Amino acid sequence: MSVKLTRRALVSLLPVVGLVACGGSSDTAGSASAAASGEAAAGVRTDAGYQLNAVTDGAPTVTLYTDLQCPYCAKADPKYREAAAELEGTMNVTVRHFPLSMHANAVPAAQAVQAAEAQGAYVAMADHLYTHQADWKEITDTAQFVTLMGNYAEALGLDRTRFESDLPSEEALALIEQEYQDGVAAGVKGTPSFVVEGTKLENVDSATSTADMVAAFKQAAGL
């Protein structure tokens, strides 16, 4: 089993900027994010990413680009999920991976979330990883990392054998890379970053309250 702890160079090394984000400073947005199509419940994956609320056909989409090793993403995530609940029926709220090279274990952590998603536990694993960042962020030994992720999976009630088998999935790694590339196309350079219909927001970060997130997302979507 091979979970890469020395991650591939998906993005050049970027400095930490300010106290509300990991990675580089923001540019204006690039190409539009993929729009969700059809009707689907929360907890499914569409072209727009992993859905945190029920998909409303034709509604605008907001996407969080996140790095599971980023401490500011850990602060933003619970508020973003609260915003997803408030926006159900109004906006489609999604999340996508954007692992930064400054975080050596960001890709393996994303692979762990994808292995958990295969068993319906994307949010549960992501939440667990954010909560326990200090326990895994500096691990350099592959076997130790896999064992810890397996322990997490077991604690969440997942099939550990299946989870560990899914960890090195090339399909999952390709998805992580594609989501990263889509983030780059939308102007994302650091995390957490929020993109509404292809426009990266400059006024939302990890310090933004749930209410202000909701207001900013709706304003950006013209609602």
PDB file of C-alpha atoms in Angstrom:
ATOM      1  CA  MET A   1       0.000   0.000   0.000  1.00  0.00           C
ATOM      2  CA  SER A   2       1.419   3.402  -0.926  1.00  0.00           C
ATOM      3  CA  VAL A   3       0.077   6.652   0.447  1.00  0.00           C
ATOM      4  CA  LYS A   4       2.398   9.408  -0.705  1.00  0.00           C
ATOM      5  CA  LEU A   5       3.589  11.540   2.194  1.00  0.00           C
ATOM      6  CA  THR A   6       6.068  13.488   0.108  1.00  0.00           C
ATOM      7  CA  ARG A   7       3.362  14.957  -2.055  1.00  0.00           C
ATOM      8  CA  ARG A   8       3.543  15.643  -5.729  1.00  0.00           C
ATOM      9  CA  ALA A   9       4.106  19.252  -6.777  1.00  0.00           C
ATOM     10  CA  LEU A  10       0.551  20.312  -7.496  1.00  0.00           C
ATOM     11  CA  VAL A  11       1.271  23.933  -6.579  1.00  0.00           C
ATOM     12  CA  SER A  12       4.439  25.880  -5.963  1.00  0.00           C
ATOM     13  CA  LEU A  13       5.445  26.565  -2.375  1.00  0.00           C
ATOM     14  CA  LEU A  14       3.495  29.573  -1.119  1.00  0.00           C
ATOM     15  CA  PRO A  15       3.931  31.652   2.056  1.00  0.00           C
ATOM     16  CA  VAL A  16       1.257  31.976   4.720  1.00  0.00           C
ATOM     17  CA  VAL A  17      -0.481  35.339   4.368  1.00  0.00           C
ATOM     18  CA  GLY A  18      -2.313  37.006   7.233  1.00  0.00           C
ATOM     19  CA  LEU A  19      -4.159  35.150   9.948  1.00  0.00           C
ATOM     20  CA  VAL A  20      -7.213  33.938   8.079  1.00  0.00           C
ATOM     21  CA  ALA A  21      -5.900  31.734   5.274  1.00  0.00           C
ATOM     22  CA  CYS A  22      -3.241  29.238   4.210  1.00  0.00           C
ATOM     23  CA  GLY A  23      -1.278  29.794   1.019  1.00  0.00           C
ATOM     24  CA  GLY A  24      -0.945  32.733  -1.335  1.00  0.00           C
ATOM     25  CA  SER A  25      -2.824  35.961  -1.730  1.00  0.00           C
ATOM     26  CA  SER A  26      -5.880  36.149  -3.962  1.00  0.00           C
ATOM     27  CA  ASP A  27      -6.192  37.118  -7.619  1.00  0.00           C
ATOM     28  CA  THR A  28      -9.339  37.845  -9.570  1.00  0.00           C
ATOM     29  CA  ALA A  29     -11.334  34.796 -10.632  1.00  0.00           C
ATOM     30  CA  GLY A  30     -10.745  32.729 -13.716  1.00  0.00           C
ATOM     31  CA  SER A  31     -13.022  30.226 -15.371  1.00  0.00           C
ATOM     32  CA  ALA A  32     -16.398  29.255 -13.990  1.00  0.00           C
ATOM     33  CA  SER A  33     -16.834  26.302 -11.683  1.00  0.00           C
ATOM     34  CA  ALA A  34     -18.839  23.344 -12.859  1.00  0.00           C
ATOM     35  CA  ALA A  35     -22.561  23.677 -12.262  1.00  0.00           C
ATOM     36  CA  ALA A  36     -24.500  20.956 -10.548  1.00  0.00           C
ATOM     37  CA  SER A  37     -27.069  19.310 -12.749  1.00  0.00           C
ATOM     38  CA  GLY A  38     -30.169  17.356 -11.898  1.00  0.00           C
ATOM     39  CA  GLU A  39     -31.643  16.692  -8.478  1.00  0.00           C
ATOM     40  CA  ALA A  40     -29.615  15.000  -5.754  1.00  0.00           C
ATOM     41  CA  ALA A  41     -29.604  14.800  -1.989  1.00  0.00           C
ATOM     42  CA  ALA A  42     -26.882  16.116   0.266  1.00  0.00           C
ATOM     43  CA  GLY A  43     -23.881  13.853   0.611  1.00  0.00           C
ATOM     44  CA  VAL A  44     -23.476  13.014  -3.059  1.00  0.00           C
ATOM     45  CA  ARG A  45     -20.847  14.040  -5.581  1.00  0.00           C
ATOM     46  CA  THR A  46     -21.669  16.005  -8.720  1.00  0.00           C
ATOM     47  CA  ASP A  47     -19.473  17.788 -11.246  1.00  0.00           C
ATOM     48  CA  ALA A  48     -19.476  20.771  -8.863  1.00  0.00           C
ATOM     49  CA  GLY A  49     -17.895  18.781  -6.030  1.00  0.00           C
ATOM     50  CA  TYR A  50     -19.098  17.071  -2.878  1.00  0.00           C
ATOM     51  CA  GLN A  51     -22.589  18.361  -2.020  1.00  0.00           C
ATOM     52  CA  LEU A  52     -23.149  19.608   1.527  1.00  0.00           C
ATOM     53  CA  ASN A  53     -26.840  20.301   0.987  1.00  0.00           C
ATOM     54  CA  ALA A  54     -29.546  18.930  -1.266  1.00  0.00           C
ATOM     55  CA  VAL A  55     -29.010  19.940  -4.879  1.00  0.00           C
ATOM     56  CA  THR A  56     -31.555  22.379  -6.278  1.00  0.00           C
ATOM     57  CA  ASP A  57     -31.631  22.212 -10.064  1.00  0.00           C
ATOM     58  CA  GLY A  58     -30.732  25.560 -11.618  1.00  0.00           C
ATOM     59  CA  ALA A  59     -29.650  27.184  -8.353  1.00  0.00           C
ATOM     60  CA  PRO A  60     -26.279  28.977  -8.187  1.00  0.00           C
ATOM     61  CA  THR A  61     -23.350  27.093  -6.682  1.00  0.00           C
ATOM     62  CA  VAL A  62     -20.835  28.119  -4.040  1.00  0.00           C
ATOM     63  CA  THR A  63     -17.703  26.015  -3.633  1.00  0.00           C
ATOM     64  CA  LEU A  64     -15.230  25.892  -0.773  1.00  0.00           C
ATOM     65  CA  TYR A  65     -11.700  24.974  -1.840  1.00  0.00           C
ATOM     66  CA  THR A  66     -10.061  23.456   1.206  1.00  0.00           C
ATOM     67  CA  ASP A  67      -6.831  21.910   2.460  1.00  0.00           C
ATOM     68  CA  LEU A  68      -7.385  19.439   5.287  1.00  0.00           C
ATOM     69  CA  GLN A  69      -4.056  20.349   6.895  1.00  0.00           C
ATOM     70  CA  CYS A  70      -4.835  24.086   6.868  1.00  0.00           C
ATOM     71  CA  PRO A  71      -5.770  25.340  10.378  1.00  0.00           C
ATOM     72  CA  TYR A  72      -7.878  28.131   8.900  1.00  0.00           C
ATOM     73  CA  CYS A  73      -9.890  25.602   6.899  1.00  0.00           C
ATOM     74  CA  ALA A  74     -10.578  23.798  10.177  1.00  0.00           C
ATOM     75  CA  LYS A  75     -12.039  27.047  11.529  1.00  0.00           C
ATOM     76  CA  ALA A  76     -14.074  27.789   8.408  1.00  0.00           C
ATOM     77  CA  ASP A  77     -15.500  24.301   7.828  1.00  0.00           C
ATOM     78  CA  PRO A  78     -18.173  24.145  10.575  1.00  0.00           C
ATOM     79  CA  LYS A  79     -19.474  27.601   9.676  1.00  0.00           C
ATOM     80  CA  TYR A  80     -19.576  26.673   6.000  1.00  0.00           C
ATOM     81  CA  ARG A  81     -21.600  23.551   6.797  1.00  0.00           C
ATOM     82  CA  GLU A  82     -24.022  25.680   8.819  1.00  0.00           C
ATOM     83  CA  ALA A  83     -24.293  28.013   5.823  1.00  0.00           C
ATOM     84  CA  ALA A  84     -25.040  24.992   3.623  1.00  0.00           C
ATOM     85  CA  ALA A  85     -28.014  24.103   5.802  1.00  0.00           C
ATOM     86  CA  GLU A  86     -29.315  27.680   5.712  1.00  0.00           C
ATOM     87  CA  LEU A  87     -28.934  27.897   1.938  1.00  0.00           C
ATOM     88  CA  GLU A  88     -30.651  24.606   1.109  1.00  0.00           C
ATOM     89  CA  GLY A  89     -33.167  25.219  -1.650  1.00  0.00           C
ATOM     90  CA  THR A  90     -31.540  28.557  -2.522  1.00  0.00           C
ATOM     91  CA  MET A  91     -27.940  27.695  -3.408  1.00  0.00           C
ATOM     92  CA  ASN A  92     -25.999  24.499  -3.989  1.00  0.00           C
ATOM     93  CA  VAL A  93     -23.135  24.325  -1.484  1.00  0.00           C
ATOM     94  CA  THR A  94     -20.141  22.184  -2.388  1.00  0.00           C
ATOM     95  CA  VAL A  95     -16.603  21.478  -1.224  1.00  0.00           C
ATOM     96  CA  ARG A  96     -13.515  20.557  -3.244  1.00  0.00           C
ATOM     97  CA  HIS A  97      -9.923  19.662  -2.444  1.00  0.00           C
ATOM     98  CA  PHE A  98      -7.113  22.201  -2.836  1.00  0.00           C
ATOM     99  CA  PRO A  99      -4.020  20.648  -1.179  1.00  0.00           C
ATOM    100  CA  LEU A 100      -1.169  23.114  -0.770  1.00  0.00           C
ATOM    101  CA  SER A 101       2.457  22.034  -1.157  1.00  0.00           C
ATOM    102  CA  MET A 102       3.321  23.830   2.089  1.00  0.00           C
ATOM    103  CA  HIS A 103       1.394  21.014   3.818  1.00  0.00           C
ATOM    104  CA  ALA A 104       3.177  17.700   3.248  1.00  0.00           C
ATOM    105  CA  ASN A 105       0.224  15.563   4.342  1.00  0.00           C
ATOM    106  CA  ALA A 106      -2.551  17.491   2.597  1.00  0.00           C
ATOM    107  CA  VAL A 107      -2.817  15.018  -0.285  1.00  0.00           C
ATOM    108  CA  PRO A 108      -2.750  11.870   1.889  1.00  0.00           C
ATOM    109  CA  ALA A 109      -5.422  13.457   4.102  1.00  0.00           C
ATOM    110  CA  ALA A 110      -7.542  14.170   1.036  1.00  0.00           C
ATOM    111  CA  GLN A 111      -7.074  10.541  -0.012  1.00  0.00           C
ATOM    112  CA  ALA A 112      -8.321   9.470   3.417  1.00  0.00           C
ATOM    113  CA  VAL A 113     -11.440  11.587   2.990  1.00  0.00           C
ATOM    114  CA  GLN A 114     -12.039  10.063  -0.423  1.00  0.00           C
ATOM    115  CA  ALA A 115     -11.626   6.556   0.991  1.00  0.00           C
ATOM    116  CA  ALA A 116     -14.194   7.476   3.642  1.00  0.00           C
ATOM    117  CA  GLU A 117     -16.525   8.937   1.016  1.00  0.00           C
ATOM    118  CA  ALA A 118     -16.601   5.505  -0.626  1.00  0.00           C
ATOM    119  CA  GLN A 119     -18.378   4.367   2.553  1.00  0.00           C
ATOM    120  CA  GLY A 120     -20.608   7.435   2.877  1.00  0.00           C
ATOM    121  CA  ALA A 121     -18.477   9.205   5.482  1.00  0.00           C
ATOM    122  CA  TYR A 122     -16.893  12.173   3.669  1.00  0.00           C
ATOM    123  CA  VAL A 123     -18.048  14.799   6.174  1.00  0.00           C
ATOM    124  CA  ALA A 124     -17.391  12.616   9.210  1.00  0.00           C
ATOM    125  CA  MET A 125     -13.799  11.916   8.153  1.00  0.00           C
ATOM    126  CA  ALA A 126     -13.110  15.507   7.130  1.00  0.00           C
ATOM    127  CA  ASP A 127     -14.421  16.727  10.480  1.00  0.00           C
ATOM    128  CA  HIS A 128     -12.298  14.149  12.313  1.00  0.00           C
ATOM    129  CA  LEU A 129      -9.175  15.172  10.417  1.00  0.00           C
ATOM    130  CA  TYR A 130      -9.745  18.865  11.093  1.00  0.00           C
ATOM    131  CA  THR A 131     -10.297  18.158  14.784  1.00  0.00           C
ATOM    132  CA  HIS A 132      -7.160  16.032  15.077  1.00  0.00           C
ATOM    133  CA  GLN A 133      -4.816  17.943  12.753  1.00  0.00           C
ATOM    134  CA  ALA A 134      -2.101  18.094  15.412  1.00  0.00           C
ATOM    135  CA  ASP A 135      -1.956  14.290  15.547  1.00  0.00           C
ATOM    136  CA  TRP A 136      -1.247  13.650  11.866  1.00  0.00           C
ATOM    137  CA  LYS A 137       0.079  16.804  10.217  1.00  0.00           C
ATOM    138  CA  GLU A 138       3.754  16.064  10.919  1.00  0.00           C
ATOM    139  CA  ILE A 139       3.783  12.298  10.335  1.00  0.00           C
ATOM    140  CA  THR A 140       6.449  11.316   7.813  1.00  0.00           C
ATOM    141  CA  ASP A 141       6.241   7.530   8.056  1.00  0.00           C
ATOM    142  CA  THR A 142       3.795   5.977   5.596  1.00  0.00           C
ATOM    143  CA  ALA A 143       2.919   2.973   7.758  1.00  0.00           C
ATOM    144  CA  GLN A 144       2.272   5.202  10.767  1.00  0.00           C
ATOM    145  CA  PHE A 145       0.024   7.468   8.711  1.00  0.00           C
ATOM    146  CA  VAL A 146      -1.964   4.559   7.267  1.00  0.00           C
ATOM    147  CA  THR A 147      -2.379   3.015  10.720  1.00  0.00           C
ATOM    148  CA  LEU A 148      -3.664   6.274  12.185  1.00  0.00           C
ATOM    149  CA  MET A 149      -6.082   6.818   9.306  1.00  0.00           C
ATOM    150  CA  GLY A 150      -7.278   3.244   9.745  1.00  0.00           C
ATOM    151  CA  ASN A 151      -7.842   3.929  13.437  1.00  0.00           C
ATOM    152  CA  TYR A 152      -9.897   6.982  12.514  1.00  0.00           C
ATOM    153  CA  ALA A 153     -11.947   4.970  10.023  1.00  0.00           C
ATOM    154  CA  GLU A 154     -12.607   2.302  12.632  1.00  0.00           C
ATOM    155  CA  ALA A 155     -13.642   4.946  15.176  1.00  0.00           C
ATOM    156  CA  LEU A 156     -16.148   6.257  12.630  1.00  0.00           C
ATOM    157  CA  GLY A 157     -17.629   2.790  12.154  1.00  0.00           C
ATOM    158  CA  LEU A 158     -16.158   2.181   8.713  1.00  0.00           C
ATOM    159  CA  ASP A 159     -14.860  -1.073   7.282  1.00  0.00           C
ATOM    160  CA  ARG A 160     -11.166  -0.658   8.042  1.00  0.00           C
ATOM    161  CA  THR A 161      -9.936  -3.226   5.532  1.00  0.00           C
ATOM    162  CA  ARG A 162     -11.888  -1.630   2.707  1.00  0.00           C
ATOM    163  CA  PHE A 163     -10.829   1.859   3.813  1.00  0.00           C
ATOM    164  CA  GLU A 164      -7.124   0.992   3.805  1.00  0.00           C
ATOM    165  CA  SER A 165      -7.516  -0.738   0.453  1.00  0.00           C
ATOM    166  CA  ASP A 166      -9.130   2.410  -0.979  1.00  0.00           C
ATOM    167  CA  LEU A 167      -6.498   4.812   0.397  1.00  0.00           C
ATOM    168  CA  PRO A 168      -4.060   4.551  -2.547  1.00  0.00           C
ATOM    169  CA  SER A 169      -6.830   4.761  -5.174  1.00  0.00           C
ATOM    170  CA  GLU A 170      -5.522   6.327  -8.390  1.00  0.00           C
ATOM    171  CA  GLU A 171      -9.072   7.380  -9.241  1.00  0.00           C
ATOM    172  CA  ALA A 172      -9.327   9.330  -5.992  1.00  0.00           C
ATOM    173  CA  LEU A 173      -5.917  10.903  -6.537  1.00  0.00           C
ATOM    174  CA  ALA A 174      -6.947  11.959 -10.039  1.00  0.00           C
ATOM    175  CA  LEU A 175     -10.101  13.559  -8.625  1.00  0.00           C
ATOM    176  CA  ILE A 176      -8.054  15.476  -6.034  1.00  0.00           C
ATOM    177  CA  GLU A 177      -5.737  16.751  -8.765  1.00  0.00           C
ATOM    178  CA  GLN A 178      -8.660  17.737 -10.999  1.00  0.00           C
ATOM    179  CA  GLU A 179     -10.315  19.681  -8.195  1.00  0.00           C
ATOM    180  CA  TYR A 180      -7.028  21.435  -7.522  1.00  0.00           C
ATOM    181  CA  GLN A 181      -6.664  22.351 -11.202  1.00  0.00           C
ATOM    182  CA  ASP A 182     -10.227  23.681 -11.283  1.00  0.00           C
ATOM    183  CA  GLY A 183      -9.400  25.814  -8.258  1.00  0.00           C
ATOM    184  CA  VAL A 184      -6.346  27.240  -9.998  1.00  0.00           C
ATOM    185  CA  ALA A 185      -8.523  28.066 -13.014  1.00  0.00           C
ATOM    186  CA  ALA A 186     -10.890  29.949 -10.693  1.00  0.00           C
ATOM    187  CA  GLY A 187      -8.034  32.006  -9.254  1.00  0.00           C
ATOM    188  CA  VAL A 188      -7.584  30.073  -6.020  1.00  0.00           C
ATOM    189  CA  LYS A 189      -4.111  30.336  -4.477  1.00  0.00           C
ATOM    190  CA  GLY A 190      -4.734  29.788  -0.779  1.00  0.00           C
ATOM    191  CA  THR A 191      -7.226  28.123   1.521  1.00  0.00           C
ATOM    192  CA  PRO A 192      -9.960  28.402   2.498  1.00  0.00           C
ATOM    193  CA  SER A 193     -11.221  30.007  -0.728  1.00  0.00           C
ATOM    194  CA  PHE A 194     -14.843  30.461  -1.711  1.00  0.00           C
ATOM    195  CA  VAL A 195     -16.017  30.565  -5.328  1.00  0.00           C
ATOM    196  CA  VAL A 196     -19.540  31.520  -6.407  1.00  0.00           C
ATOM    197  CA  GLU A 197     -20.400  30.721 -10.016  1.00  0.00           C
ATOM    198  CA  GLY A 198     -16.784  31.101 -11.096  1.00  0.00           C
ATOM    199  CA  THR A 199     -16.038  34.234  -9.070  1.00  0.00           C
ATOM    200  CA  LYS A 200     -13.634  33.909  -6.157  1.00  0.00           C
ATOM    201  CA  LEU A 201     -14.830  35.972  -3.217  1.00  0.00           C
ATOM    202  CA  GLU A 202     -12.401  38.388  -1.595  1.00  0.00           C
ATOM    203  CA  ASN A 203     -14.599  39.209   1.418  1.00  0.00           C
ATOM    204  CA  VAL A 204     -15.007  35.736   2.952  1.00  0.00           C
ATOM    205  CA  ASP A 205     -12.370  33.885   4.978  1.00  0.00           C
ATOM    206  CA  SER A 206     -12.006  31.736   8.081  1.00  0.00           C
ATOM    207  CA  ALA A 207     -12.959  34.639  10.364  1.00  0.00           C
ATOM    208  CA  THR A 208     -16.280  35.225   8.592  1.00  0.00           C
ATOM    209  CA  SER A 209     -19.396  34.297  10.572  1.00  0.00           C
ATOM    210  CA  THR A 210     -22.008  31.905   9.240  1.00  0.00           C
ATOM    211  CA  ALA A 211     -24.508  34.740   8.776  1.00  0.00           C
ATOM    212  CA  ASP A 212     -21.984  36.840   6.876  1.00  0.00           C
ATOM    213  CA  MET A 213     -21.031  33.855   4.726  1.00  0.00           C
ATOM    214  CA  VAL A 214     -24.656  33.346   3.760  1.00  0.00           C
ATOM    215  CA  ALA A 215     -25.085  37.039   2.966  1.00  0.00           C
ATOM    216  CA  ALA A 216     -21.883  37.189   0.901  1.00  0.00           C
ATOM    217  CA  PHE A 217     -22.733  34.047  -1.066  1.00  0.00           C
ATOM    218  CA  LYS A 218     -26.224  35.317  -1.880  1.00  0.00           C
ATOM    219  CA  GLN A 219     -24.936  38.731  -2.882  1.00  0.00           C
ATOM    220  CA  ALA A 220     -22.311  37.193  -5.170  1.00  0.00           C
ATOM    221  CA  ALA A 221     -25.009  35.014  -6.743  1.00  0.00           C
ATOM    222  CA  GLY A 222     -27.316  37.994  -7.261  1.00  0.00           C
ATOM    223  CA  LEU A 223     -29.973  36.659  -4.891  1.00  0.00           C
TER     224      LEU A 223
END
